[in-house]
Amino acid sequence: MSRVQETIDVDVPISTAYNQWTQFEQFPMFMEGVEEITQIDDRHNRWKTKIAGVSREFDTEIVDQVPDDHVAWRTVTGEVKQSGMVSFQPLDAGHTRIVMSMDYQPEGLAEKAADMVNMLDRQVRGDLKRFKNFIEKRGSETGGYRGKL
């Protein structure tokens, strides 16, 4: 297993950052390589990705979710093997620190080579920067899920 961890500070309140992050079907707007996410129910999402020319479909399960604190997930079907957590920490009333941690198992020669040159680290860093730009430009979330799972 490999691990990636990235951190970014966003200029919005914690509830705004957290609420937007729970809008999984909006991820393609700021996550490179994510073509589509379909939310099946409160816990399950179907992902369609295309990264470095490789298409994948897989399902994830939210294993732990606490409003304004964190969302943790794991894959449950498909070729992609990963688990992770995104956490939210208030810096002050209008600023939030987001920490993304993910464990993943690279499959095949291309993914193992990409892992050796930290390609996923760069992709996650870029996705967090795009999320920052997305939420700061909007100034408000597109929706939010406040349930605890």
Tab-separated table of N, CA and C in Angstrom:
chain	number	residue	atom	x	y	z
A	1	MET	N	0.846	-1.191	0.000
A	1	MET	CA	0.000	0.000	0.000
A	1	MET	C	0.885	1.246	0.000
A	2	SER	N	0.420	2.254	-0.669
A	2	SER	CA	1.082	3.549	-0.678
A	2	SER	C	0.170	4.548	0.006
A	3	ARG	N	0.753	5.655	0.436
A	3	ARG	CA	-0.023	6.673	1.144
A	3	ARG	C	0.285	8.040	0.557
A	4	VAL	N	-0.769	8.861	0.474
A	4	VAL	CA	-0.616	10.259	0.090
A	4	VAL	C	-1.330	11.088	1.151
A	5	GLN	N	-0.713	12.209	1.513
A	5	GLN	CA	-1.355	13.140	2.437
A	5	GLN	C	-1.026	14.551	1.981
A	6	GLU	N	-2.067	15.357	1.828
A	6	GLU	CA	-1.922	16.737	1.398
A	6	GLU	C	-2.814	17.626	2.253
A	7	THR	N	-2.393	18.873	2.424
A	7	THR	CA	-3.115	19.843	3.246
A	7	THR	C	-3.272	21.141	2.471
A	8	ILE	N	-4.432	21.792	2.665
A	8	ILE	CA	-4.645	23.111	2.065
A	8	ILE	C	-5.537	23.921	2.995
A	9	ASP	N	-5.319	25.221	3.033
A	9	ASP	CA	-6.164	26.137	3.786
A	9	ASP	C	-7.077	26.859	2.809
A	10	VAL	N	-8.374	26.914	3.147
A	10	VAL	CA	-9.350	27.588	2.287
A	10	VAL	C	-9.961	28.755	3.046
A	11	ASP	N	-10.301	29.781	2.304
A	11	ASP	CA	-10.831	31.014	2.893
A	11	ASP	C	-12.359	31.002	2.942
A	12	VAL	N	-12.899	29.965	3.586
A	12	VAL	CA	-14.338	29.859	3.848
A	12	VAL	C	-14.516	29.224	5.220
A	13	PRO	N	-15.667	29.441	5.863
A	13	PRO	CA	-15.930	28.801	7.152
A	13	PRO	C	-15.955	27.277	7.025
A	14	ILE	N	-15.713	26.602	8.134
A	14	ILE	CA	-15.651	25.139	8.128
A	14	ILE	C	-16.931	24.511	7.587
A	15	SER	N	-18.099	25.036	7.953
A	15	SER	CA	-19.354	24.437	7.489
A	15	SER	C	-19.494	24.547	5.968
A	16	THR	N	-19.010	25.632	5.384
A	16	THR	CA	-19.066	25.796	3.924
A	16	THR	C	-18.164	24.780	3.237
A	17	ALA	N	-16.931	24.636	3.722
A	17	ALA	CA	-15.995	23.669	3.136
A	17	ALA	C	-16.522	22.249	3.283
A	18	TYR	N	-16.965	21.901	4.484
A	18	TYR	CA	-17.467	20.552	4.748
A	18	TYR	C	-18.711	20.262	3.897
A	19	ASN	N	-19.675	21.175	3.911
A	19	ASN	CA	-20.907	20.956	3.150
A	19	ASN	C	-20.612	20.710	1.681
A	20	GLN	N	-19.711	21.510	1.086
A	20	GLN	CA	-19.395	21.316	-0.324
A	20	GLN	C	-18.746	19.960	-0.544
A	21	TRP	N	-17.872	19.551	0.375
A	21	TRP	CA	-17.189	18.264	0.194
A	21	TRP	C	-18.177	17.104	0.197
A	22	THR	N	-19.314	17.243	0.848
A	22	THR	CA	-20.294	16.160	0.890
A	22	THR	C	-21.128	16.082	-0.382
A	23	GLN	N	-20.915	16.983	-1.306
A	23	GLN	CA	-21.624	16.976	-2.584
A	23	GLN	C	-20.802	16.198	-3.607
A	24	PHE	N	-20.763	14.884	-3.436
A	24	PHE	CA	-19.875	14.015	-4.205
A	24	PHE	C	-20.092	14.119	-5.706
A	25	GLU	N	-21.332	14.303	-6.140
A	25	GLU	CA	-21.596	14.376	-7.574
A	25	GLU	C	-20.999	15.631	-8.213
A	26	GLN	N	-20.553	16.588	-7.389
A	26	GLN	CA	-19.896	17.804	-7.891
A	26	GLN	C	-18.375	17.632	-8.033
A	27	PHE	N	-17.814	16.523	-7.550
A	27	PHE	CA	-16.359	16.321	-7.597
A	27	PHE	C	-15.754	16.502	-8.992
A	28	PRO	N	-16.414	16.065	-10.079
A	28	PRO	CA	-15.806	16.270	-11.399
A	28	PRO	C	-15.527	17.737	-11.731
A	29	MET	N	-16.160	18.665	-11.024
A	29	MET	CA	-15.923	20.087	-11.277
A	29	MET	C	-14.533	20.524	-10.816
A	30	PHE	N	-13.910	19.762	-9.911
A	30	PHE	CA	-12.583	20.161	-9.433
A	30	PHE	C	-11.591	19.005	-9.302
A	31	MET	N	-12.027	17.778	-9.508
A	31	MET	CA	-11.106	16.634	-9.428
A	31	MET	C	-10.747	16.156	-10.826
A	32	GLU	N	-9.486	16.304	-11.143
A	32	GLU	CA	-8.984	15.893	-12.442
A	32	GLU	C	-9.085	14.370	-12.571
A	33	GLY	N	-9.585	13.915	-13.689
A	33	GLY	CA	-9.677	12.487	-13.944
A	33	GLY	C	-10.971	11.851	-13.462
A	34	VAL	N	-11.757	12.568	-12.676
A	34	VAL	CA	-13.051	12.050	-12.239
A	34	VAL	C	-14.077	12.473	-13.276
A	35	GLU	N	-14.612	11.495	-13.978
A	35	GLU	CA	-15.576	11.795	-15.037
A	35	GLU	C	-16.996	11.905	-14.503
A	36	GLU	N	-17.355	11.035	-13.543
A	36	GLU	CA	-18.723	11.044	-13.023
A	36	GLU	C	-18.766	10.331	-11.681
A	37	ILE	N	-19.593	10.857	-10.787
A	37	ILE	CA	-19.898	10.178	-9.534
A	37	ILE	C	-21.416	10.159	-9.391
A	38	THR	N	-21.937	8.986	-9.112
A	38	THR	CA	-23.362	8.831	-8.863
A	38	THR	C	-23.546	8.428	-7.413
A	39	GLN	N	-24.284	9.229	-6.675
A	39	GLN	CA	-24.547	8.893	-5.274
A	39	GLN	C	-25.697	7.905	-5.235
A	40	ILE	N	-25.422	6.713	-4.723
A	40	ILE	CA	-26.409	5.635	-4.676
A	40	ILE	C	-27.319	5.807	-3.462
A	41	ASP	N	-26.724	6.083	-2.309
A	41	ASP	CA	-27.458	6.356	-1.071
A	41	ASP	C	-26.532	7.166	-0.170
A	42	ASP	N	-26.896	7.367	1.088
A	42	ASP	CA	-26.085	8.197	1.985
A	42	ASP	C	-24.664	7.677	2.150
A	43	ARG	N	-24.455	6.391	2.012
A	43	ARG	CA	-23.137	5.785	2.236
A	43	ARG	C	-22.371	5.392	0.975
A	44	HIS	N	-23.038	5.229	-0.161
A	44	HIS	CA	-22.402	4.612	-1.325
A	44	HIS	C	-22.406	5.514	-2.556
A	45	ASN	N	-21.276	5.482	-3.276
A	45	ASN	CA	-21.104	6.258	-4.512
A	45	ASN	C	-20.456	5.379	-5.570
A	46	ARG	N	-20.887	5.556	-6.817
A	46	ARG	CA	-20.250	4.881	-7.957
A	46	ARG	C	-19.401	5.911	-8.678
A	47	TRP	N	-18.119	5.601	-8.873
A	47	TRP	CA	-17.156	6.493	-9.511
A	47	TRP	C	-16.806	5.987	-10.908
A	48	LYS	N	-16.647	6.913	-11.839
A	48	LYS	CA	-16.082	6.646	-13.156
A	48	LYS	C	-14.913	7.602	-13.312
A	49	THR	N	-13.722	7.042	-13.493
A	49	THR	CA	-12.520	7.867	-13.620
A	49	THR	C	-11.754	7.499	-14.887
A	50	LYS	N	-10.939	8.419	-15.325
A	50	LYS	CA	-10.002	8.169	-16.420
A	50	LYS	C	-8.746	8.952	-16.097
A	51	ILE	N	-7.728	8.236	-15.680
A	51	ILE	CA	-6.470	8.854	-15.258
A	51	ILE	C	-5.344	8.237	-16.054
A	52	ALA	N	-4.546	9.079	-16.675
A	52	ALA	CA	-3.428	8.636	-17.517
A	52	ALA	C	-3.905	7.625	-18.562
A	53	GLY	N	-5.096	7.864	-19.129
A	53	GLY	CA	-5.629	7.014	-20.176
A	53	GLY	C	-6.268	5.724	-19.701
A	54	VAL	N	-6.287	5.490	-18.391
A	54	VAL	CA	-6.851	4.256	-17.838
A	54	VAL	C	-8.218	4.562	-17.227
A	55	SER	N	-9.268	3.922	-17.764
A	55	SER	CA	-10.626	4.096	-17.241
A	55	SER	C	-10.894	3.069	-16.154
A	56	ARG	N	-11.549	3.513	-15.111
A	56	ARG	CA	-11.911	2.639	-13.996
A	56	ARG	C	-13.318	2.994	-13.526
A	57	GLU	N	-14.034	1.986	-13.060
A	57	GLU	CA	-15.300	2.176	-12.364
A	57	GLU	C	-15.192	1.423	-11.051
A	58	PHE	N	-15.662	2.062	-9.987
A	58	PHE	CA	-15.623	1.419	-8.680
A	58	PHE	C	-16.638	2.069	-7.763
A	59	ASP	N	-16.952	1.373	-6.697
A	59	ASP	CA	-17.889	1.885	-5.703
A	59	ASP	C	-17.143	2.159	-4.410
A	60	THR	N	-17.560	3.228	-3.740
A	60	THR	CA	-17.002	3.556	-2.431
A	60	THR	C	-18.105	3.536	-1.384
A	61	GLU	N	-17.681	3.325	-0.155
A	61	GLU	CA	-18.583	3.346	0.989
A	61	GLU	C	-18.047	4.340	2.002
A	62	ILE	N	-18.907	5.234	2.468
A	62	ILE	CA	-18.546	6.140	3.553
A	62	ILE	C	-18.579	5.300	4.834
A	63	VAL	N	-17.452	5.179	5.501
A	63	VAL	CA	-17.380	4.346	6.701
A	63	VAL	C	-17.496	5.160	7.986
A	64	ASP	N	-17.259	6.468	7.883
A	64	ASP	CA	-17.361	7.337	9.056
A	64	ASP	C	-17.505	8.774	8.565
A	65	GLN	N	-18.489	9.474	9.096
A	65	GLN	CA	-18.713	10.853	8.677
A	65	GLN	C	-19.277	11.632	9.854
A	66	VAL	N	-18.595	12.714	10.213
A	66	VAL	CA	-19.039	13.592	11.296
A	66	VAL	C	-19.047	15.017	10.746
A	67	PRO	N	-20.215	15.684	10.764
A	67	PRO	CA	-20.300	17.030	10.211
A	67	PRO	C	-19.233	17.978	10.775
A	68	ASP	N	-18.660	18.764	9.870
A	68	ASP	CA	-17.633	19.760	10.183
A	68	ASP	C	-16.369	19.155	10.793
A	69	ASP	N	-16.176	17.854	10.620
A	69	ASP	CA	-14.974	17.210	11.155
A	69	ASP	C	-14.284	16.340	10.104
A	70	HIS	N	-14.960	15.299	9.606
A	70	HIS	CA	-14.287	14.421	8.649
A	70	HIS	C	-15.269	13.554	7.873
A	71	VAL	N	-14.761	13.014	6.763
A	71	VAL	CA	-15.442	12.004	5.961
A	71	VAL	C	-14.389	10.943	5.646
A	72	ALA	N	-14.686	9.679	5.994
A	72	ALA	CA	-13.765	8.573	5.715
A	72	ALA	C	-14.458	7.570	4.794
A	73	TRP	N	-13.694	6.985	3.868
A	73	TRP	CA	-14.266	6.082	2.883
A	73	TRP	C	-13.325	4.926	2.599
A	74	ARG	N	-13.877	3.960	1.862
A	74	ARG	CA	-13.083	2.847	1.333
A	74	ARG	C	-13.772	2.356	0.072
A	75	THR	N	-13.012	1.746	-0.812
A	75	THR	CA	-13.618	1.139	-1.988
A	75	THR	C	-14.209	-0.210	-1.584
A	76	VAL	N	-15.310	-0.560	-2.243
A	76	VAL	CA	-15.967	-1.838	-1.935
A	76	VAL	C	-16.127	-2.719	-3.170
A	77	THR	N	-16.031	-2.147	-4.380
A	77	THR	CA	-16.064	-2.944	-5.607
A	77	THR	C	-15.104	-2.325	-6.618
A	78	GLY	N	-14.762	-3.110	-7.629
A	78	GLY	CA	-13.922	-2.601	-8.714
A	78	GLY	C	-12.451	-2.899	-8.498
A	79	GLU	N	-11.650	-2.484	-9.480
A	79	GLU	CA	-10.210	-2.745	-9.466
A	79	GLU	C	-9.443	-1.810	-8.543
A	80	VAL	N	-10.030	-0.672	-8.205
A	80	VAL	CA	-9.347	0.323	-7.386
A	80	VAL	C	-9.418	-0.101	-5.921
A	81	LYS	N	-8.267	-0.140	-5.269
A	81	LYS	CA	-8.186	-0.479	-3.849
A	81	LYS	C	-7.660	0.738	-3.105
A	82	GLN	N	-8.548	1.392	-2.336
A	82	GLN	CA	-8.123	2.572	-1.593
A	82	GLN	C	-9.024	2.799	-0.392
A	83	SER	N	-8.509	3.556	0.530
A	83	SER	CA	-9.289	4.049	1.662
A	83	SER	C	-8.692	5.396	2.023
A	84	GLY	N	-9.481	6.204	2.691
A	84	GLY	CA	-8.951	7.514	3.031
A	84	GLY	C	-9.875	8.309	3.917
A	85	MET	N	-9.402	9.511	4.224
A	85	MET	CA	-10.181	10.421	5.054
A	85	MET	C	-9.809	11.846	4.685
A	86	VAL	N	-10.823	12.687	4.650
A	86	VAL	CA	-10.601	14.119	4.527
A	86	VAL	C	-11.115	14.725	5.823
A	87	SER	N	-10.269	15.552	6.445
A	87	SER	CA	-10.664	16.172	7.715
A	87	SER	C	-10.660	17.685	7.564
A	88	PHE	N	-11.448	18.325	8.408
A	88	PHE	CA	-11.662	19.771	8.359
A	88	PHE	C	-11.350	20.338	9.732
A	89	GLN	N	-10.497	21.375	9.761
A	89	GLN	CA	-10.113	21.998	11.024
A	89	GLN	C	-10.327	23.510	10.907
A	90	PRO	N	-11.087	24.097	11.836
A	90	PRO	CA	-11.278	25.544	11.762
A	90	PRO	C	-9.991	26.273	12.149
A	91	LEU	N	-9.601	27.235	11.339
A	91	LEU	CA	-8.450	28.075	11.677
A	91	LEU	C	-8.932	29.328	12.402
A	92	ASP	N	-10.059	29.840	11.947
A	92	ASP	CA	-10.798	30.926	12.595
A	92	ASP	C	-12.183	30.905	11.969
A	93	ALA	N	-13.004	31.904	12.222
A	93	ALA	CA	-14.398	31.886	11.768
A	93	ALA	C	-14.550	31.820	10.247
A	94	GLY	N	-13.558	32.269	9.502
A	94	GLY	CA	-13.683	32.312	8.050
A	94	GLY	C	-12.665	31.503	7.285
A	95	HIS	N	-11.884	30.665	7.975
A	95	HIS	CA	-10.817	29.908	7.315
A	95	HIS	C	-10.779	28.477	7.844
A	96	THR	N	-10.510	27.536	6.936
A	96	THR	CA	-10.528	26.111	7.272
A	96	THR	C	-9.307	25.416	6.693
A	97	ARG	N	-8.734	24.517	7.457
A	97	ARG	CA	-7.661	23.645	6.969
A	97	ARG	C	-8.273	22.304	6.593
A	98	ILE	N	-7.950	21.848	5.394
A	98	ILE	CA	-8.416	20.556	4.901
A	98	ILE	C	-7.200	19.643	4.771
A	99	VAL	N	-7.306	18.449	5.341
A	99	VAL	CA	-6.240	17.455	5.258
A	99	VAL	C	-6.814	16.215	4.590
A	100	MET	N	-6.213	15.811	3.475
A	100	MET	CA	-6.627	14.616	2.747
A	100	MET	C	-5.562	13.545	2.927
A	101	SER	N	-5.962	12.385	3.434
A	101	SER	CA	-5.067	11.236	3.583
A	101	SER	C	-5.686	10.068	2.840
A	102	MET	N	-4.871	9.369	2.073
A	102	MET	CA	-5.396	8.253	1.300
A	102	MET	C	-4.353	7.146	1.201
A	103	ASP	N	-4.800	5.920	1.440
A	103	ASP	CA	-3.984	4.727	1.218
A	103	ASP	C	-4.513	4.057	-0.045
A	104	TYR	N	-3.617	3.609	-0.903
A	104	TYR	CA	-4.053	3.000	-2.151
A	104	TYR	C	-3.061	1.934	-2.580
A	105	GLN	N	-3.568	0.994	-3.370
A	105	GLN	CA	-2.759	-0.087	-3.901
A	105	GLN	C	-2.632	0.098	-5.403
A	106	PRO	N	-1.451	0.521	-5.890
A	106	PRO	CA	-1.282	0.655	-7.334
A	106	PRO	C	-1.356	-0.723	-8.011
A	107	GLU	N	-2.078	-0.788	-9.120
A	107	GLU	CA	-2.237	-2.033	-9.871
A	107	GLU	C	-1.585	-1.866	-11.241
A	108	GLY	N	-0.897	-2.855	-11.693
A	108	GLY	CA	-0.318	-2.841	-13.026
A	108	GLY	C	0.948	-1.998	-13.104
A	109	LEU	N	1.666	-2.176	-14.177
A	109	LEU	CA	2.954	-1.515	-14.381
A	109	LEU	C	2.834	-0.003	-14.442
A	110	ALA	N	1.831	0.505	-15.176
A	110	ALA	CA	1.688	1.956	-15.332
A	110	ALA	C	1.399	2.625	-13.989
A	111	GLU	N	0.494	2.057	-13.192
A	111	GLU	CA	0.163	2.653	-11.896
A	111	GLU	C	1.343	2.563	-10.925
A	112	LYS	N	2.080	1.473	-10.974
A	112	LYS	CA	3.246	1.339	-10.088
A	112	LYS	C	4.330	2.349	-10.474
A	113	ALA	N	4.512	2.570	-11.775
A	113	ALA	CA	5.477	3.576	-12.227
A	113	ALA	C	5.030	4.974	-11.809
A	114	ALA	N	3.744	5.261	-11.962
A	114	ALA	CA	3.208	6.570	-11.560
A	114	ALA	C	3.378	6.772	-10.059
A	115	ASP	N	3.187	5.711	-9.289
A	115	ASP	CA	3.356	5.797	-7.834
A	115	ASP	C	4.808	6.128	-7.481
A	116	MET	N	5.746	5.578	-8.211
A	116	MET	CA	7.163	5.802	-7.912
A	116	MET	C	7.568	7.258	-8.126
A	117	VAL	N	6.873	7.964	-9.008
A	117	VAL	CA	7.203	9.375	-9.263
A	117	VAL	C	6.192	10.310	-8.597
A	118	ASN	N	5.452	9.778	-7.624
A	118	ASN	CA	4.509	10.565	-6.811
A	118	ASN	C	3.428	11.270	-7.632
A	119	MET	N	2.954	10.630	-8.686
A	119	MET	CA	1.935	11.237	-9.527
A	119	MET	C	0.632	11.477	-8.751
A	120	LEU	N	0.226	10.527	-7.909
A	120	LEU	CA	-1.018	10.711	-7.166
A	120	LEU	C	-0.901	11.850	-6.168
A	121	ASP	N	0.267	12.022	-5.545
A	121	ASP	CA	0.479	13.143	-4.632
A	121	ASP	C	0.227	14.463	-5.354
A	122	ARG	N	0.779	14.589	-6.557
A	122	ARG	CA	0.598	15.813	-7.336
A	122	ARG	C	-0.862	15.988	-7.754
A	123	GLN	N	-1.524	14.885	-8.091
A	123	GLN	CA	-2.923	14.982	-8.498
A	123	GLN	C	-3.793	15.415	-7.323
A	124	VAL	N	-3.588	14.832	-6.144
A	124	VAL	CA	-4.376	15.212	-4.969
A	124	VAL	C	-4.109	16.673	-4.614
A	125	ARG	N	-2.850	17.101	-4.666
A	125	ARG	CA	-2.510	18.504	-4.394
A	125	ARG	C	-3.246	19.421	-5.372
A	126	GLY	N	-3.257	19.057	-6.650
A	126	GLY	CA	-3.966	19.846	-7.654
A	126	GLY	C	-5.468	19.854	-7.431
A	127	ASP	N	-6.023	18.696	-7.052
A	127	ASP	CA	-7.463	18.627	-6.782
A	127	ASP	C	-7.839	19.527	-5.608
A	128	LEU	N	-7.016	19.541	-4.567
A	128	LEU	CA	-7.297	20.407	-3.419
A	128	LEU	C	-7.198	21.888	-3.814
A	129	LYS	N	-6.232	22.232	-4.655
A	129	LYS	CA	-6.127	23.623	-5.121
A	129	LYS	C	-7.351	24.009	-5.948
A	130	ARG	N	-7.818	23.074	-6.793
A	130	ARG	CA	-9.014	23.361	-7.596
A	130	ARG	C	-10.253	23.466	-6.699
A	131	PHE	N	-10.321	22.642	-5.633
A	131	PHE	CA	-11.426	22.758	-4.682
A	131	PHE	C	-11.386	24.125	-4.012
A	132	LYS	N	-10.200	24.553	-3.593
A	132	LYS	CA	-10.034	25.868	-2.957
A	132	LYS	C	-10.559	26.966	-3.890
A	133	ASN	N	-10.112	26.945	-5.139
A	133	ASN	CA	-10.562	27.956	-6.106
A	133	ASN	C	-12.076	27.887	-6.309
A	134	PHE	N	-12.606	26.671	-6.415
A	134	PHE	CA	-14.036	26.469	-6.635
A	134	PHE	C	-14.852	27.056	-5.492
A	135	ILE	N	-14.549	26.697	-4.255
A	135	ILE	CA	-15.366	27.110	-3.118
A	135	ILE	C	-15.140	28.584	-2.767
A	136	GLU	N	-13.925	29.078	-2.909
A	136	GLU	CA	-13.682	30.496	-2.613
A	136	GLU	C	-14.345	31.393	-3.659
A	137	LYS	N	-14.335	30.979	-4.905
A	137	LYS	CA	-14.969	31.774	-5.958
A	137	LYS	C	-16.482	31.813	-5.757
A	138	ARG	N	-17.067	30.662	-5.405
A	138	ARG	CA	-18.515	30.602	-5.157
A	138	ARG	C	-18.879	31.349	-3.884
A	139	GLY	N	-18.074	31.162	-2.838
A	139	GLY	CA	-18.360	31.786	-1.552
A	139	GLY	C	-19.401	31.059	-0.730
A	140	SER	N	-20.066	30.088	-1.347
A	140	SER	CA	-21.060	29.287	-0.632
A	140	SER	C	-21.097	27.898	-1.268
A	141	GLU	N	-21.613	26.964	-0.521
A	141	GLU	CA	-21.677	25.590	-0.997
A	141	GLU	C	-22.848	25.387	-1.954
A	142	THR	N	-22.767	24.335	-2.778
A	142	THR	CA	-23.861	24.001	-3.692
A	142	THR	C	-24.921	23.168	-2.994
A	143	GLY	N	-24.653	22.722	-1.807
A	143	GLY	CA	-25.557	21.885	-1.003
A	143	GLY	C	-24.773	21.367	0.175
A	144	GLY	N	-25.352	20.427	0.903
A	144	GLY	CA	-24.633	19.872	2.036
A	144	GLY	C	-25.392	18.729	2.656
A	145	TYR	N	-24.655	17.780	3.176
A	145	TYR	CA	-25.228	16.651	3.909
A	145	TYR	C	-24.702	16.756	5.334
A	146	ARG	N	-25.597	16.875	6.299
A	146	ARG	CA	-25.204	17.081	7.693
A	146	ARG	C	-25.383	15.837	8.544
A	147	GLY	N	-25.686	14.694	7.910
A	147	GLY	CA	-25.884	13.464	8.665
A	147	GLY	C	-24.590	12.894	9.199
A	148	LYS	N	-24.687	12.196	10.306
A	148	LYS	CA	-23.525	11.503	10.894
A	148	LYS	C	-23.647	10.040	10.551
A	149	LEU	N	-22.621	9.479	9.965
A	149	LEU	CA	-22.627	8.066	9.563
A	149	LEU	C	-21.556	7.305	10.321
